[in-house]
JSON list of C-alpha atoms in Angstrom, two decimals:
[
{"chain": "A", "resi": 1, "resn": "MET", "atom": "CA", "xyz": [-13.09, 20.85, 2.89]},
{"chain": "A", "resi": 2, "resn": "ARG", "atom": "CA", "xyz": [-9.89, 21.09, 4.89]},
{"chain": "A", "resi": 3, "resn": "VAL", "atom": "CA", "xyz": [-6.77, 19.18, 5.85]},
{"chain": "A", "resi": 4, "resn": "ILE", "atom": "CA", "xyz": [-7.53, 17.32, 9.09]},
{"chain": "A", "resi": 5, "resn": "ALA", "atom": "CA", "xyz": [-4.07, 16.72, 10.60]},
{"chain": "A", "resi": 6, "resn": "GLY", "atom": "CA", "xyz": [-0.34, 17.05, 10.11]},
{"chain": "A", "resi": 7, "resn": "SER", "atom": "CA", "xyz": [1.81, 19.82, 8.67]},
{"chain": "A", "resi": 8, "resn": "ALA", "atom": "CA", "xyz": [-1.06, 21.42, 6.72]},
{"chain": "A", "resi": 9, "resn": "ARG", "atom": "CA", "xyz": [-3.64, 20.98, 9.49]},
{"chain": "A", "resi": 10, "resn": "HIS", "atom": "CA", "xyz": [-6.72, 23.25, 9.27]},
{"chain": "A", "resi": 11, "resn": "LEU", "atom": "CA", "xyz": [-5.82, 24.64, 5.83]},
{"chain": "A", "resi": 12, "resn": "LYS", "atom": "CA", "xyz": [-8.86, 24.86, 3.57]},
{"chain": "A", "resi": 13, "resn": "LEU", "atom": "CA", "xyz": [-8.72, 23.14, 0.21]},
{"chain": "A", "resi": 14, "resn": "LYS", "atom": "CA", "xyz": [-10.33, 24.34, -2.99]},
{"chain": "A", "resi": 15, "resn": "THR", "atom": "CA", "xyz": [-12.72, 22.16, -4.94]},
{"chain": "A", "resi": 16, "resn": "ILE", "atom": "CA", "xyz": [-14.01, 22.56, -8.45]},
{"chain": "A", "resi": 17, "resn": "GLU", "atom": "CA", "xyz": [-17.52, 23.87, -8.92]},
{"chain": "A", "resi": 18, "resn": "GLY", "atom": "CA", "xyz": [-20.36, 21.60, -9.96]},
{"chain": "A", "resi": 19, "resn": "MET", "atom": "CA", "xyz": [-20.90, 17.89, -9.61]},
{"chain": "A", "resi": 20, "resn": "GLY", "atom": "CA", "xyz": [-17.83, 16.80, -11.60]},
{"chain": "A", "resi": 21, "resn": "THR", "atom": "CA", "xyz": [-16.22, 15.55, -8.40]},
{"chain": "A", "resi": 22, "resn": "ARG", "atom": "CA", "xyz": [-17.53, 14.46, -5.01]},
{"chain": "A", "resi": 23, "resn": "PRO", "atom": "CA", "xyz": [-14.96, 15.53, -2.42]},
{"chain": "A", "resi": 24, "resn": "THR", "atom": "CA", "xyz": [-14.68, 13.10, 0.47]},
{"chain": "A", "resi": 25, "resn": "THR", "atom": "CA", "xyz": [-16.20, 14.79, 3.50]},
{"chain": "A", "resi": 26, "resn": "ASP", "atom": "CA", "xyz": [-13.94, 15.81, 6.35]},
{"chain": "A", "resi": 27, "resn": "ARG", "atom": "CA", "xyz": [-15.64, 13.32, 8.68]},
{"chain": "A", "resi": 28, "resn": "ILE", "atom": "CA", "xyz": [-15.13, 10.37, 6.32]},
{"chain": "A", "resi": 29, "resn": "LYS", "atom": "CA", "xyz": [-11.55, 11.46, 5.57]},
{"chain": "A", "resi": 30, "resn": "GLU", "atom": "CA", "xyz": [-10.82, 11.67, 9.29]},
{"chain": "A", "resi": 31, "resn": "THR", "atom": "CA", "xyz": [-12.27, 8.19, 9.87]},
{"chain": "A", "resi": 32, "resn": "LEU", "atom": "CA", "xyz": [-10.22, 6.76, 7.00]},
{"chain": "A", "resi": 33, "resn": "PHE", "atom": "CA", "xyz": [-6.96, 8.27, 8.23]},
{"chain": "A", "resi": 34, "resn": "ASN", "atom": "CA", "xyz": [-7.66, 7.22, 11.80]},
{"chain": "A", "resi": 35, "resn": "MET", "atom": "CA", "xyz": [-7.68, 3.64, 10.45]},
{"chain": "A", "resi": 36, "resn": "LEU", "atom": "CA", "xyz": [-4.37, 4.22, 8.62]},
{"chain": "A", "resi": 37, "resn": "SER", "atom": "CA", "xyz": [-2.72, 6.70, 11.00]},
{"chain": "A", "resi": 38, "resn": "PHE", "atom": "CA", "xyz": [0.28, 4.74, 12.23]},
{"chain": "A", "resi": 39, "resn": "TYR", "atom": "CA", "xyz": [1.28, 3.59, 8.77]},
{"chain": "A", "resi": 40, "resn": "VAL", "atom": "CA", "xyz": [1.04, 6.68, 6.56]},
{"chain": "A", "resi": 41, "resn": "GLU", "atom": "CA", "xyz": [4.31, 8.30, 7.66]},
{"chain": "A", "resi": 42, "resn": "ASP", "atom": "CA", "xyz": [7.08, 7.73, 5.10]},
{"chain": "A", "resi": 43, "resn": "SER", "atom": "CA", "xyz": [4.71, 5.84, 2.78]},
{"chain": "A", "resi": 44, "resn": "THR", "atom": "CA", "xyz": [4.14, 6.19, -0.94]},
{"chain": "A", "resi": 45, "resn": "PHE", "atom": "CA", "xyz": [0.55, 7.07, -1.81]},
{"chain": "A", "resi": 46, "resn": "LEU", "atom": "CA", "xyz": [-1.25, 6.80, -5.16]},
{"chain": "A", "resi": 47, "resn": "ASP", "atom": "CA", "xyz": [-4.46, 8.84, -5.38]},
{"chain": "A", "resi": 48, "resn": "LEU", "atom": "CA", "xyz": [-6.48, 7.72, -8.43]},
{"chain": "A", "resi": 49, "resn": "PHE", "atom": "CA", "xyz": [-9.46, 9.75, -9.66]},
{"chain": "A", "resi": 50, "resn": "SER", "atom": "CA", "xyz": [-8.04, 12.48, -7.40]},
{"chain": "A", "resi": 51, "resn": "GLY", "atom": "CA", "xyz": [-10.66, 15.20, -7.80]},
{"chain": "A", "resi": 52, "resn": "SER", "atom": "CA", "xyz": [-9.35, 18.13, -5.75]},
{"chain": "A", "resi": 53, "resn": "GLY", "atom": "CA", "xyz": [-6.58, 15.98, -4.25]},
{"chain": "A", "resi": 54, "resn": "GLY", "atom": "CA", "xyz": [-7.89, 16.01, -0.69]},
{"chain": "A", "resi": 55, "resn": "ILE", "atom": "CA", "xyz": [-7.00, 12.40, 0.14]},
{"chain": "A", "resi": 56, "resn": "GLY", "atom": "CA", "xyz": [-3.45, 12.48, -1.22]},
{"chain": "A", "resi": 57, "resn": "ILE", "atom": "CA", "xyz": [-2.86, 15.88, 0.37]},
{"chain": "A", "resi": 58, "resn": "GLU", "atom": "CA", "xyz": [-4.04, 14.51, 3.71]},
{"chain": "A", "resi": 59, "resn": "ALA", "atom": "CA", "xyz": [-1.54, 11.65, 3.34]},
{"chain": "A", "resi": 60, "resn": "LEU", "atom": "CA", "xyz": [1.28, 14.10, 2.58]},
{"chain": "A", "resi": 61, "resn": "SER", "atom": "CA", "xyz": [0.29, 16.33, 5.48]},
{"chain": "A", "resi": 62, "resn": "ARG", "atom": "CA", "xyz": [0.48, 13.29, 7.76]},
{"chain": "A", "resi": 63, "resn": "GLY", "atom": "CA", "xyz": [4.01, 12.44, 6.64]},
{"chain": "A", "resi": 64, "resn": "ALA", "atom": "CA", "xyz": [3.75, 10.38, 3.46]},
{"chain": "A", "resi": 65, "resn": "ARG", "atom": "CA", "xyz": [7.04, 10.54, 1.57]},
{"chain": "A", "resi": 66, "resn": "GLN", "atom": "CA", "xyz": [5.35, 10.98, -1.82]},
{"chain": "A", "resi": 67, "resn": "ALA", "atom": "CA", "xyz": [1.89, 11.13, -3.35]},
{"chain": "A", "resi": 68, "resn": "VAL", "atom": "CA", "xyz": [1.02, 10.69, -7.00]},
{"chain": "A", "resi": 69, "resn": "PHE", "atom": "CA", "xyz": [-2.26, 12.25, -8.07]},
{"chain": "A", "resi": 70, "resn": "VAL", "atom": "CA", "xyz": [-4.04, 10.96, -11.19]},
{"chain": "A", "resi": 71, "resn": "GLU", "atom": "CA", "xyz": [-6.91, 13.00, -12.59]},
{"chain": "A", "resi": 72, "resn": "GLN", "atom": "CA", "xyz": [-8.00, 13.62, -16.17]},
{"chain": "A", "resi": 73, "resn": "ASN", "atom": "CA", "xyz": [-10.35, 16.59, -15.59]},
{"chain": "A", "resi": 74, "resn": "ARG", "atom": "CA", "xyz": [-8.24, 19.68, -16.36]},
{"chain": "A", "resi": 75, "resn": "LYS", "atom": "CA", "xyz": [-10.09, 21.93, -13.92]},
{"chain": "A", "resi": 76, "resn": "ALA", "atom": "CA", "xyz": [-9.58, 19.35, -11.17]},
{"chain": "A", "resi": 77, "resn": "VAL", "atom": "CA", "xyz": [-5.87, 19.06, -12.06]},
{"chain": "A", "resi": 78, "resn": "ALA", "atom": "CA", "xyz": [-5.52, 22.83, -11.72]},
{"chain": "A", "resi": 79, "resn": "CYS", "atom": "CA", "xyz": [-7.32, 22.61, -8.37]},
{"chain": "A", "resi": 80, "resn": "ILE", "atom": "CA", "xyz": [-4.94, 19.87, -7.14]},
{"chain": "A", "resi": 81, "resn": "GLU", "atom": "CA", "xyz": [-1.94, 21.97, -8.13]},
{"chain": "A", "resi": 82, "resn": "GLU", "atom": "CA", "xyz": [-3.33, 25.06, -6.35]},
{"chain": "A", "resi": 83, "resn": "ASN", "atom": "CA", "xyz": [-4.03, 22.99, -3.23]},
{"chain": "A", "resi": 84, "resn": "LEU", "atom": "CA", "xyz": [-0.50, 21.57, -3.25]},
{"chain": "A", "resi": 85, "resn": "VAL", "atom": "CA", "xyz": [1.00, 25.07, -3.45]},
{"chain": "A", "resi": 86, "resn": "HIS", "atom": "CA", "xyz": [-1.36, 26.35, -0.74]},
{"chain": "A", "resi": 87, "resn": "THR", "atom": "CA", "xyz": [-0.43, 23.49, 1.62]},
{"chain": "A", "resi": 88, "resn": "HIS", "atom": "CA", "xyz": [3.31, 23.71, 0.84]},
{"chain": "A", "resi": 89, "resn": "LEU", "atom": "CA", "xyz": [3.34, 20.05, -0.19]},
{"chain": "A", "resi": 90, "resn": "LYS", "atom": "CA", "xyz": [4.09, 20.40, -3.90]},
{"chain": "A", "resi": 91, "resn": "ASP", "atom": "CA", "xyz": [7.68, 19.15, -3.57]},
{"chain": "A", "resi": 92, "resn": "LYS", "atom": "CA", "xyz": [6.43, 15.71, -2.44]},
{"chain": "A", "resi": 93, "resn": "ALA", "atom": "CA", "xyz": [3.79, 15.39, -5.16]},
{"chain": "A", "resi": 94, "resn": "VAL", "atom": "CA", "xyz": [3.50, 14.28, -8.76]},
{"chain": "A", "resi": 95, "resn": "VAL", "atom": "CA", "xyz": [0.33, 15.26, -10.62]},
{"chain": "A", "resi": 96, "resn": "MET", "atom": "CA", "xyz": [-0.58, 13.27, -13.72]},
{"chain": "A", "resi": 97, "resn": "SER", "atom": "CA", "xyz": [-3.23, 14.72, -15.99]},
{"chain": "A", "resi": 98, "resn": "LYS", "atom": "CA", "xyz": [-4.19, 11.41, -17.58]},
{"chain": "A", "resi": 99, "resn": "ASP", "atom": "CA", "xyz": [-6.87, 8.75, -17.50]},
{"chain": "A", "resi": 100, "resn": "VAL", "atom": "CA", "xyz": [-6.19, 6.17, -14.80]},
{"chain": "A", "resi": 101, "resn": "LEU", "atom": "CA", "xyz": [-5.20, 3.21, -17.00]},
{"chain": "A", "resi": 102, "resn": "THR", "atom": "CA", "xyz": [-2.73, 5.30, -19.02]},
{"chain": "A", "resi": 103, "resn": "ALA", "atom": "CA", "xyz": [-1.23, 6.66, -15.80]},
{"chain": "A", "resi": 104, "resn": "LEU", "atom": "CA", "xyz": [-0.94, 3.17, -14.32]},
{"chain": "A", "resi": 105, "resn": "ARG", "atom": "CA", "xyz": [0.98, 1.99, -17.40]},
{"chain": "A", "resi": 106, "resn": "ILE", "atom": "CA", "xyz": [3.35, 4.97, -17.15]},
{"chain": "A", "resi": 107, "resn": "LEU", "atom": "CA", "xyz": [3.90, 4.37, -13.43]},
{"chain": "A", "resi": 108, "resn": "GLU", "atom": "CA", "xyz": [4.52, 0.68, -14.13]},
{"chain": "A", "resi": 109, "resn": "ASP", "atom": "CA", "xyz": [7.34, 1.63, -16.49]},
{"chain": "A", "resi": 110, "resn": "ARG", "atom": "CA", "xyz": [8.90, 3.64, -13.65]},
{"chain": "A", "resi": 111, "resn": "LYS", "atom": "CA", "xyz": [8.93, 0.49, -11.50]},
{"chain": "A", "resi": 112, "resn": "GLN", "atom": "CA", "xyz": [7.45, 2.16, -8.45]},
{"chain": "A", "resi": 113, "resn": "ILE", "atom": "CA", "xyz": [5.63, 0.23, -5.74]},
{"chain": "A", "resi": 114, "resn": "PHE", "atom": "CA", "xyz": [3.00, 2.03, -3.67]},
{"chain": "A", "resi": 115, "resn": "ASP", "atom": "CA", "xyz": [2.16, 1.43, -0.03]},
{"chain": "A", "resi": 116, "resn": "TYR", "atom": "CA", "xyz": [-1.36, 2.81, -0.51]},
{"chain": "A", "resi": 117, "resn": "ILE", "atom": "CA", "xyz": [-3.53, 3.06, -3.59]},
{"chain": "A", "resi": 118, "resn": "PHE", "atom": "CA", "xyz": [-6.69, 5.07, -3.03]},
{"chain": "A", "resi": 119, "resn": "MET", "atom": "CA", "xyz": [-9.39, 5.44, -5.65]},
{"chain": "A", "resi": 120, "resn": "ASP", "atom": "CA", "xyz": [-12.67, 7.31, -5.69]},
{"chain": "A", "resi": 121, "resn": "PRO", "atom": "CA", "xyz": [-13.98, 6.81, -9.24]},
{"chain": "A", "resi": 122, "resn": "PRO", "atom": "CA", "xyz": [-17.29, 8.09, -10.57]},
{"chain": "A", "resi": 123, "resn": "TYR", "atom": "CA", "xyz": [-19.98, 5.81, -9.17]},
{"chain": "A", "resi": 124, "resn": "GLY", "atom": "CA", "xyz": [-21.73, 3.17, -11.25]},
{"chain": "A", "resi": 125, "resn": "LYS", "atom": "CA", "xyz": [-19.23, 2.99, -14.13]},
{"chain": "A", "resi": 126, "resn": "LEU", "atom": "CA", "xyz": [-17.13, 0.03, -12.89]},
{"chain": "A", "resi": 127, "resn": "LEU", "atom": "CA", "xyz": [-13.95, 2.07, -13.21]},
{"chain": "A", "resi": 128, "resn": "GLU", "atom": "CA", "xyz": [-12.76, 0.68, -9.87]},
{"chain": "A", "resi": 129, "resn": "LYS", "atom": "CA", "xyz": [-13.00, -2.82, -11.37]},
{"chain": "A", "resi": 130, "resn": "GLU", "atom": "CA", "xyz": [-10.93, -1.80, -14.42]},
{"chain": "A", "resi": 131, "resn": "ALA", "atom": "CA", "xyz": [-8.26, -0.28, -12.19]},
{"chain": "A", "resi": 132, "resn": "VAL", "atom": "CA", "xyz": [-8.11, -3.26, -9.81]},
{"chain": "A", "resi": 133, "resn": "LEU", "atom": "CA", "xyz": [-7.96, -5.73, -12.70]},
{"chain": "A", "resi": 134, "resn": "TYR", "atom": "CA", "xyz": [-4.99, -3.80, -14.06]},
{"chain": "A", "resi": 135, "resn": "LEU", "atom": "CA", "xyz": [-3.35, -3.77, -10.62]},
{"chain": "A", "resi": 136, "resn": "ASP", "atom": "CA", "xyz": [-3.95, -7.51, -10.28]},
{"chain": "A", "resi": 137, "resn": "GLY", "atom": "CA", "xyz": [-1.13, -8.25, -12.71]},
{"chain": "A", "resi": 138, "resn": "SER", "atom": "CA", "xyz": [0.91, -5.18, -11.89]},
{"chain": "A", "resi": 139, "resn": "ALA", "atom": "CA", "xyz": [4.19, -4.59, -10.09]},
{"chain": "A", "resi": 140, "resn": "LEU", "atom": "CA", "xyz": [2.78, -1.30, -8.71]},
{"chain": "A", "resi": 141, "resn": "CYS", "atom": "CA", "xyz": [1.62, -3.17, -5.63]},
{"chain": "A", "resi": 142, "resn": "ASP", "atom": "CA", "xyz": [2.90, -6.03, -3.52]},
{"chain": "A", "resi": 143, "resn": "GLU", "atom": "CA", "xyz": [1.55, -8.04, -0.60]},
{"chain": "A", "resi": 144, "resn": "ASP", "atom": "CA", "xyz": [1.93, -5.05, 1.73]},
{"chain": "A", "resi": 145, "resn": "THR", "atom": "CA", "xyz": [0.08, -2.58, -0.51]},
{"chain": "A", "resi": 146, "resn": "ILE", "atom": "CA", "xyz": [-3.36, -1.54, 0.71]},
{"chain": "A", "resi": 147, "resn": "ILE", "atom": "CA", "xyz": [-5.89, -0.60, -1.96]},
{"chain": "A", "resi": 148, "resn": "ILE", "atom": "CA", "xyz": [-8.80, 1.52, -0.72]},
{"chain": "A", "resi": 149, "resn": "ILE", "atom": "CA", "xyz": [-11.84, 2.05, -2.90]},
{"chain": "A", "resi": 150, "resn": "GLU", "atom": "CA", "xyz": [-14.48, 4.65, -2.10]},
{"chain": "A", "resi": 151, "resn": "SER", "atom": "CA", "xyz": [-17.80, 3.72, -3.66]},
{"chain": "A", "resi": 152, "resn": "ASP", "atom": "CA", "xyz": [-21.54, 4.01, -3.23]},
{"chain": "A", "resi": 153, "resn": "LEU", "atom": "CA", "xyz": [-23.26, 1.52, -0.96]},
{"chain": "A", "resi": 154, "resn": "GLU", "atom": "CA", "xyz": [-24.63, -0.50, -3.89]},
{"chain": "A", "resi": 155, "resn": "THR", "atom": "CA", "xyz": [-21.26, -1.23, -5.51]},
{"chain": "A", "resi": 156, "resn": "ASP", "atom": "CA", "xyz": [-20.74, -4.99, -5.71]},
{"chain": "A", "resi": 157, "resn": "PHE", "atom": "CA", "xyz": [-17.23, -6.31, -5.12]},
{"chain": "A", "resi": 158, "resn": "SER", "atom": "CA", "xyz": [-17.95, -10.04, -5.62]},
{"chain": "A", "resi": 159, "resn": "TRP", "atom": "CA", "xyz": [-15.66, -9.96, -8.69]},
{"chain": "A", "resi": 160, "resn": "VAL", "atom": "CA", "xyz": [-12.65, -9.46, -6.37]},
{"chain": "A", "resi": 161, "resn": "SER", "atom": "CA", "xyz": [-12.70, -13.21, -5.61]},
{"chain": "A", "resi": 162, "resn": "ASN", "atom": "CA", "xyz": [-11.54, -13.82, -9.21]},
{"chain": "A", "resi": 163, "resn": "THR", "atom": "CA", "xyz": [-8.34, -11.81, -8.61]},
{"chain": "A", "resi": 164, "resn": "ASP", "atom": "CA", "xyz": [-5.24, -12.21, -6.47]},
{"chain": "A", "resi": 165, "resn": "PHE", "atom": "CA", "xyz": [-6.75, -9.69, -4.04]},
{"chain": "A", "resi": 166, "resn": "GLU", "atom": "CA", "xyz": [-9.01, -10.22, -1.09]},
{"chain": "A", "resi": 167, "resn": "ILE", "atom": "CA", "xyz": [-11.29, -7.84, 0.77]},
{"chain": "A", "resi": 168, "resn": "THR", "atom": "CA", "xyz": [-9.67, -7.30, 4.16]},
{"chain": "A", "resi": 169, "resn": "ARG", "atom": "CA", "xyz": [-12.00, -4.65, 5.53]},
{"chain": "A", "resi": 170, "resn": "GLU", "atom": "CA", "xyz": [-15.10, -2.66, 4.67]},
{"chain": "A", "resi": 171, "resn": "LYS", "atom": "CA", "xyz": [-16.18, 0.54, 6.40]},
{"chain": "A", "resi": 172, "resn": "ILE", "atom": "CA", "xyz": [-19.75, 1.58, 5.70]},
{"chain": "A", "resi": 173, "resn": "TYR", "atom": "CA", "xyz": [-20.96, 5.16, 6.10]},
{"chain": "A", "resi": 174, "resn": "LYS", "atom": "CA", "xyz": [-24.42, 6.64, 5.55]},
{"chain": "A", "resi": 175, "resn": "THR", "atom": "CA", "xyz": [-24.10, 7.17, 1.79]},
{"chain": "A", "resi": 176, "resn": "ASN", "atom": "CA", "xyz": [-20.92, 5.37, 0.73]},
{"chain": "A", "resi": 177, "resn": "LYS", "atom": "CA", "xyz": [-18.26, 2.90, 1.82]},
{"chain": "A", "resi": 178, "resn": "HIS", "atom": "CA", "xyz": [-14.53, 2.17, 1.82]},
{"chain": "A", "resi": 179, "resn": "THR", "atom": "CA", "xyz": [-13.46, -1.28, 0.70]},
{"chain": "A", "resi": 180, "resn": "PHE", "atom": "CA", "xyz": [-9.90, -2.38, 1.52]},
{"chain": "A", "resi": 181, "resn": "LEU", "atom": "CA", "xyz": [-8.06, -4.90, -0.64]},
{"chain": "A", "resi": 182, "resn": "GLN", "atom": "CA", "xyz": [-4.72, -6.66, -0.30]},
{"chain": "A", "resi": 183, "resn": "LYS", "atom": "CA", "xyz": [-2.99, -9.44, -2.19]},
{"chain": "A", "resi": 184, "resn": "LYS", "atom": "CA", "xyz": [-3.82, -12.92, -0.89]}
]
């Protein structure tokens, strides 16, 4: 896994061993950031269920003003911190070693609004639903915030219609998909 573009272009990123995380492949990451490319610069980026931090680091490398990484696995948190030092992006990053809902409450108290909220939760546990339901009544996002959820192909998002969000785009890959949400 590597940084695709920007200030840290071509630098390799570490990942934790085992199946505890599923790093987004370089090809999928490149496709995602090609869709977002003109809007990432000077943005604020929230990377939930961060794993090794590859998505948030890519955003920082491409000019995001700040990225907040939320990950509760301690080995993954250490990996994120190493990757931030290696890419010289640590000064633009905040790493929170917490579960996602606790982190969201803390961030809410700080009154920060994010331009992008990316999440890649463990598949099949409906953690993306819990996070989006929290965000539905949250000041962490506004009508311009784009929420991107990486999930397996079978993940059902019909529940989104019961929120103030709508699905604005879906990009399907061979084994997973990105679902984009914005406030109605």
